[in-house]
Amino acid sequence: MLLFLINQIEEGEEMPLLFGTAKFNEQKHLTIGGCDTVALAEKYGTPLFVYDVEHIRQRARGFKQTFNSLGVKNKVIYASKAFCCLAMYKLLEEEELGCDVVSAGEIYTAIKGGMSPENIEFHGNNKTSEELAFAVDQGVGTIIIDNFYEIDLLSAILEEKGKKQEVMFRITPGVDAETHDYILTGQVDSKFGFDVASGQATDALERILADEHLVLKGAHCHIGSQIFSAEGFLAAVEKMLLILNEWKQSFGYSVDVLNMGGGFGVQYTKADDPLEPEAFVKAIVNAVTGQCELLDYSFPEIWIEPGRSIIAEAGTTIYTVGSQKSIPGVRHYVAVDGGMGDNIRPALYDAQYDGFLANRISAEPSEEVRIVGKYCESGDVLIKGIELPPVQAGDLFAITSTGAYGYSMANNYNRNLKPAVVFVENGEDRLAIRRESFEDLIALDCQ
Ligand SMILES: *Cc1c(COP(=O)(O)O)cnc(C)c1O
């Protein structure tokens, strides 16, 4: 039956892009992690985020095991901002990943979720003194210093508490991931980190080394996001090691850790063609090996911070189709029961997504439609143009690869409720985040 169905699809139109354990069953329903999404929609309502736990594990292991198989000391540190909740931190602990956080709220959630504080790395270009004090009190493993203000602030907090803190510092090496070139604008013109070209990074190094409260582990850079090829990382490794080697010559300081950040690309649509996690790791390790040999620099531990590449493709959003508006000769709009409140990326930066009917995959003749949400903004568009068979109210529409920067950027615009999030694995479903209620919605309001 499944084979017949696939043959039928191939004659009519292309098979949709499916990730991880996603497939279609005999009822022509989308299943993920062995769970029928039609049944999940009935059980939990829509919009619903469905996360394929096996796919998350595979991605995590793809990074981790490649480093291990190459015999390279490493830390794979998941970037919480892509998506986090208690259940996610539990999963990260199981897979022996650390996490990076960018607020006290993320630190709090990570620790509540069972993440060991020493495996937490604290980032941010404007950490408040309260947040830094909280991080120190909680025993956060590494604070990534981003600017001169933070050196003084953190040092004063540590002085008062009589503590020392392991830190790294973020530098902007001036590599543009898009052009794979060293350039002087672009990455240099960033609100994050210490600039290399103007000498700020070297000043920062001297000040951190001179500070008795700060224990410097190494240097960090993050060159961009949704990067498809290894070249940007290779250029960054080369540039970082040149800088590190200069510091070794001038100050006799060598890093223990080189942190290459995140930004590994994923597939949102068929047009996207990123490398596999394994290939990124191999390329980075090769480049570090080459540069260290060339410069006679001792091989550092390598840390990376993948966010999107661990969680994006594992997530699928299931919506219910409601109203439609067809303007003859102009456009056919299909509205779903979510939108920019659960996925602001298309409205925010014109992000592209793929989707299909989850309750009846079909090869019927299709028409181009625009998938819009229910929010009071004309910009509330999820997919600008997609070929779909005739759609009816009550159909389930799935948008794939919504796992990163979807729920984590969710909001209550129009006082719509945030969706539920369900984790599926081996035919079992469990609620990771319950759907918001009206009571939740007014919980902060005062009368
Ligand atoms: C956002 C961010 C990441 C993760 O980026 P992805 O594109 O989700 O992999 C990692 N490190 C830093 C410093 C970041 O700002």
PDB file of N, CA and C in Angstrom, residues 315-360:
ATOM      1  N   GLY A 315      11.451  19.152  14.196  1.00  0.00           N
ATOM      2  CA  GLY A 315      10.150  19.734  14.543  1.00  0.00           C
ATOM      3  C   GLY A 315       9.217  19.883  13.351  1.00  0.00           C
ATOM      4  N   THR A 316       7.958  19.543  13.565  1.00  0.00           N
ATOM      5  CA  THR A 316       6.917  19.732  12.541  1.00  0.00           C
ATOM      6  C   THR A 316       5.741  20.399  13.231  1.00  0.00           C
ATOM      7  N   THR A 317       5.149  21.397  12.598  1.00  0.00           N
ATOM      8  CA  THR A 317       3.959  22.013  13.180  1.00  0.00           C
ATOM      9  C   THR A 317       2.723  21.519  12.436  1.00  0.00           C
ATOM     10  N   ILE A 318       1.741  21.070  13.193  1.00  0.00           N
ATOM     11  CA  ILE A 318       0.473  20.613  12.607  1.00  0.00           C
ATOM     12  C   ILE A 318      -0.577  21.692  12.874  1.00  0.00           C
ATOM     13  N   TYR A 319      -1.167  22.183  11.795  1.00  0.00           N
ATOM     14  CA  TYR A 319      -2.220  23.196  11.892  1.00  0.00           C
ATOM     15  C   TYR A 319      -3.527  22.616  11.356  1.00  0.00           C
ATOM     16  N   THR A 320      -4.641  23.227  11.740  1.00  0.00           N
ATOM     17  CA  THR A 320      -5.919  22.876  11.120  1.00  0.00           C
ATOM     18  C   THR A 320      -6.292  23.987  10.141  1.00  0.00           C
ATOM     19  N   VAL A 321      -6.725  23.570   8.957  1.00  0.00           N
ATOM     20  CA  VAL A 321      -7.156  24.526   7.935  1.00  0.00           C
ATOM     21  C   VAL A 321      -8.535  25.061   8.306  1.00  0.00           C
ATOM     22  N   GLY A 322      -8.722  26.378   8.137  1.00  0.00           N
ATOM     23  CA  GLY A 322     -10.030  26.994   8.392  1.00  0.00           C
ATOM     24  C   GLY A 322     -10.557  27.654   7.140  1.00  0.00           C
ATOM     25  N   SER A 323     -10.562  28.978   7.137  1.00  0.00           N
ATOM     26  CA  SER A 323     -11.169  29.703   6.023  1.00  0.00           C
ATOM     27  C   SER A 323     -10.248  29.748   4.802  1.00  0.00           C
ATOM     28  N   GLN A 324     -10.861  30.036   3.653  1.00  0.00           N
ATOM     29  CA  GLN A 324     -10.098  30.227   2.417  1.00  0.00           C
ATOM     30  C   GLN A 324     -10.669  31.442   1.700  1.00  0.00           C
ATOM     31  N   LYS A 325      -9.820  32.100   0.954  1.00  0.00           N
ATOM     32  CA  LYS A 325     -10.296  33.207   0.129  1.00  0.00           C
ATOM     33  C   LYS A 325      -9.634  33.094  -1.225  1.00  0.00           C
ATOM     34  N   SER A 326     -10.471  32.992  -2.256  1.00  0.00           N
ATOM     35  CA  SER A 326      -9.916  32.884  -3.593  1.00  0.00           C
ATOM     36  C   SER A 326     -10.300  34.133  -4.375  1.00  0.00           C
ATOM     37  N   ILE A 327      -9.314  34.879  -4.821  1.00  0.00           N
ATOM     38  CA  ILE A 327      -9.582  36.082  -5.613  1.00  0.00           C
ATOM     39  C   ILE A 327      -9.270  35.713  -7.059  1.00  0.00           C
ATOM     40  N   PRO A 328     -10.284  35.571  -7.900  1.00  0.00           N
ATOM     41  CA  PRO A 328     -10.050  35.060  -9.260  1.00  0.00           C
ATOM     42  C   PRO A 328      -8.937  35.831  -9.976  1.00  0.00           C
ATOM     43  N   GLY A 329      -8.019  35.093 -10.506  1.00  0.00           N
ATOM     44  CA  GLY A 329      -6.914  35.684 -11.258  1.00  0.00           C
ATOM     45  C   GLY A 329      -5.868  36.360 -10.397  1.00  0.00           C
ATOM     46  N   VAL A 330      -6.065  36.369  -9.102  1.00  0.00           N
ATOM     47  CA  VAL A 330      -5.100  37.056  -8.225  1.00  0.00           C
ATOM     48  C   VAL A 330      -4.408  36.063  -7.293  1.00  0.00           C
ATOM     49  N   ARG A 331      -5.165  35.500  -6.368  1.00  0.00           N
ATOM     50  CA  ARG A 331      -4.540  34.587  -5.416  1.00  0.00           C
ATOM     51  C   ARG A 331      -5.567  33.793  -4.646  1.00  0.00           C
ATOM     52  N   HIS A 332      -5.110  32.608  -4.190  1.00  0.00           N
ATOM     53  CA  HIS A 332      -5.940  31.757  -3.335  1.00  0.00           C
ATOM     54  C   HIS A 332      -5.268  31.678  -1.971  1.00  0.00           C
ATOM     55  N   TYR A 333      -5.953  32.207  -0.957  1.00  0.00           N
ATOM     56  CA  TYR A 333      -5.421  32.158   0.411  1.00  0.00           C
ATOM     57  C   TYR A 333      -6.026  30.978   1.162  1.00  0.00           C
ATOM     58  N   VAL A 334      -5.172  30.260   1.884  1.00  0.00           N
ATOM     59  CA  VAL A 334      -5.640  29.198   2.780  1.00  0.00           C
ATOM     60  C   VAL A 334      -5.170  29.587   4.182  1.00  0.00           C
ATOM     61  N   ALA A 335      -6.136  29.726   5.113  1.00  0.00           N
ATOM     62  CA  ALA A 335      -5.765  30.157   6.474  1.00  0.00           C
ATOM     63  C   ALA A 335      -5.738  28.971   7.426  1.00  0.00           C
ATOM     64  N   VAL A 336      -4.723  28.980   8.303  1.00  0.00           N
ATOM     65  CA  VAL A 336      -4.603  27.933   9.320  1.00  0.00           C
ATOM     66  C   VAL A 336      -4.774  28.563  10.712  1.00  0.00           C
ATOM     67  N   ASP A 337      -4.873  27.703  11.739  1.00  0.00           N
ATOM     68  CA  ASP A 337      -5.221  28.181  13.078  1.00  0.00           C
ATOM     69  C   ASP A 337      -4.030  28.663  13.906  1.00  0.00           C
ATOM     70  N   GLY A 338      -2.896  28.922  13.248  1.00  0.00           N
ATOM     71  CA  GLY A 338      -1.736  29.501  13.944  1.00  0.00           C
ATOM     72  C   GLY A 338      -1.215  30.646  13.107  1.00  0.00           C
ATOM     73  N   GLY A 339       0.124  30.774  13.049  1.00  0.00           N
ATOM     74  CA  GLY A 339       0.713  31.828  12.219  1.00  0.00           C
ATOM     75  C   GLY A 339       1.898  32.471  12.906  1.00  0.00           C
ATOM     76  N   MET A 340       1.989  33.796  12.799  1.00  0.00           N
ATOM     77  CA  MET A 340       3.184  34.497  13.279  1.00  0.00           C
ATOM     78  C   MET A 340       3.376  34.423  14.802  1.00  0.00           C
ATOM     79  N   GLY A 341       2.378  33.940  15.528  1.00  0.00           N
ATOM     80  CA  GLY A 341       2.544  33.756  16.974  1.00  0.00           C
ATOM     81  C   GLY A 341       3.352  32.516  17.301  1.00  0.00           C
ATOM     82  N   ASP A 342       3.278  31.502  16.442  1.00  0.00           N
ATOM     83  CA  ASP A 342       4.040  30.278  16.687  1.00  0.00           C
ATOM     84  C   ASP A 342       5.211  30.128  15.732  1.00  0.00           C
ATOM     85  N   ASN A 343       5.222  30.902  14.658  1.00  0.00           N
ATOM     86  CA  ASN A 343       6.377  30.905  13.754  1.00  0.00           C
ATOM     87  C   ASN A 343       6.503  32.272  13.099  1.00  0.00           C
ATOM     88  N   ILE A 344       7.331  33.107  13.710  1.00  0.00           N
ATOM     89  CA  ILE A 344       7.459  34.489  13.220  1.00  0.00           C
ATOM     90  C   ILE A 344       8.534  34.603  12.139  1.00  0.00           C
ATOM     91  N   ARG A 345       9.265  33.516  11.871  1.00  0.00           N
ATOM     92  CA  ARG A 345      10.411  33.613  10.962  1.00  0.00           C
ATOM     93  C   ARG A 345      10.056  34.075   9.549  1.00  0.00           C
ATOM     94  N   PRO A 346       8.964  33.572   8.948  1.00  0.00           N
ATOM     95  CA  PRO A 346       8.657  34.079   7.602  1.00  0.00           C
ATOM     96  C   PRO A 346       8.383  35.591   7.609  1.00  0.00           C
ATOM     97  N   ALA A 347       7.651  36.067   8.640  1.00  0.00           N
ATOM     98  CA  ALA A 347       7.342  37.498   8.706  1.00  0.00           C
ATOM     99  C   ALA A 347       8.587  38.306   9.057  1.00  0.00           C
ATOM    100  N   LEU A 348       9.441  37.744   9.919  1.00  0.00           N
ATOM    101  CA  LEU A 348      10.611  38.464  10.417  1.00  0.00           C
ATOM    102  C   LEU A 348      11.733  38.555   9.394  1.00  0.00           C
ATOM    103  N   TYR A 349      12.063  37.439   8.769  1.00  0.00           N
ATOM    104  CA  TYR A 349      13.133  37.509   7.775  1.00  0.00           C
ATOM    105  C   TYR A 349      12.884  36.656   6.546  1.00  0.00           C
ATOM    106  N   ASP A 350      11.635  36.614   6.155  1.00  0.00           N
ATOM    107  CA  ASP A 350      11.293  36.008   4.872  1.00  0.00           C
ATOM    108  C   ASP A 350      11.762  34.546   4.776  1.00  0.00           C
ATOM    109  N   ALA A 351      11.727  33.850   5.907  1.00  0.00           N
ATOM    110  CA  ALA A 351      12.163  32.445   5.912  1.00  0.00           C
ATOM    111  C   ALA A 351      11.209  31.600   5.069  1.00  0.00           C
ATOM    112  N   GLN A 352      11.771  30.614   4.386  1.00  0.00           N
ATOM    113  CA  GLN A 352      10.996  29.733   3.499  1.00  0.00           C
ATOM    114  C   GLN A 352      10.723  28.408   4.198  1.00  0.00           C
ATOM    115  N   TYR A 353       9.540  27.881   3.990  1.00  0.00           N
ATOM    116  CA  TYR A 353       9.192  26.571   4.551  1.00  0.00           C
ATOM    117  C   TYR A 353       8.471  25.731   3.513  1.00  0.00           C
ATOM    118  N   ASP A 354       8.418  24.432   3.806  1.00  0.00           N
ATOM    119  CA  ASP A 354       7.713  23.486   2.969  1.00  0.00           C
ATOM    120  C   ASP A 354       6.581  22.879   3.803  1.00  0.00           C
ATOM    121  N   GLY A 355       5.536  22.426   3.132  1.00  0.00           N
ATOM    122  CA  GLY A 355       4.445  21.816   3.889  1.00  0.00           C
ATOM    123  C   GLY A 355       3.587  20.933   3.007  1.00  0.00           C
ATOM    124  N   PHE A 356       2.636  20.236   3.626  1.00  0.00           N
ATOM    125  CA  PHE A 356       1.730  19.339   2.898  1.00  0.00           C
ATOM    126  C   PHE A 356       0.589  18.957   3.824  1.00  0.00           C
ATOM    127  N   LEU A 357      -0.434  18.334   3.262  1.00  0.00           N
ATOM    128  CA  LEU A 357      -1.546  17.884   4.097  1.00  0.00           C
ATOM    129  C   LEU A 357      -1.088  16.666   4.896  1.00  0.00           C
ATOM    130  N   ALA A 358      -1.359  16.703   6.198  1.00  0.00           N
ATOM    131  CA  ALA A 358      -0.903  15.609   7.063  1.00  0.00           C
ATOM    132  C   ALA A 358      -1.951  14.515   7.177  1.00  0.00           C
ATOM    133  N   ASN A 359      -3.199  14.831   6.832  1.00  0.00           N
ATOM    134  CA  ASN A 359      -4.272  13.844   7.018  1.00  0.00           C
ATOM    135  C   ASN A 359      -4.626  13.101   5.738  1.00  0.00           C
ATOM    136  N   ARG A 360      -4.070  13.505   4.611  1.00  0.00           N
ATOM    137  CA  ARG A 360      -4.348  12.772   3.369  1.00  0.00           C
ATOM    138  C   ARG A 360      -3.356  13.204   2.293  1.00  0.00           C
TER     139      ARG A 360
END
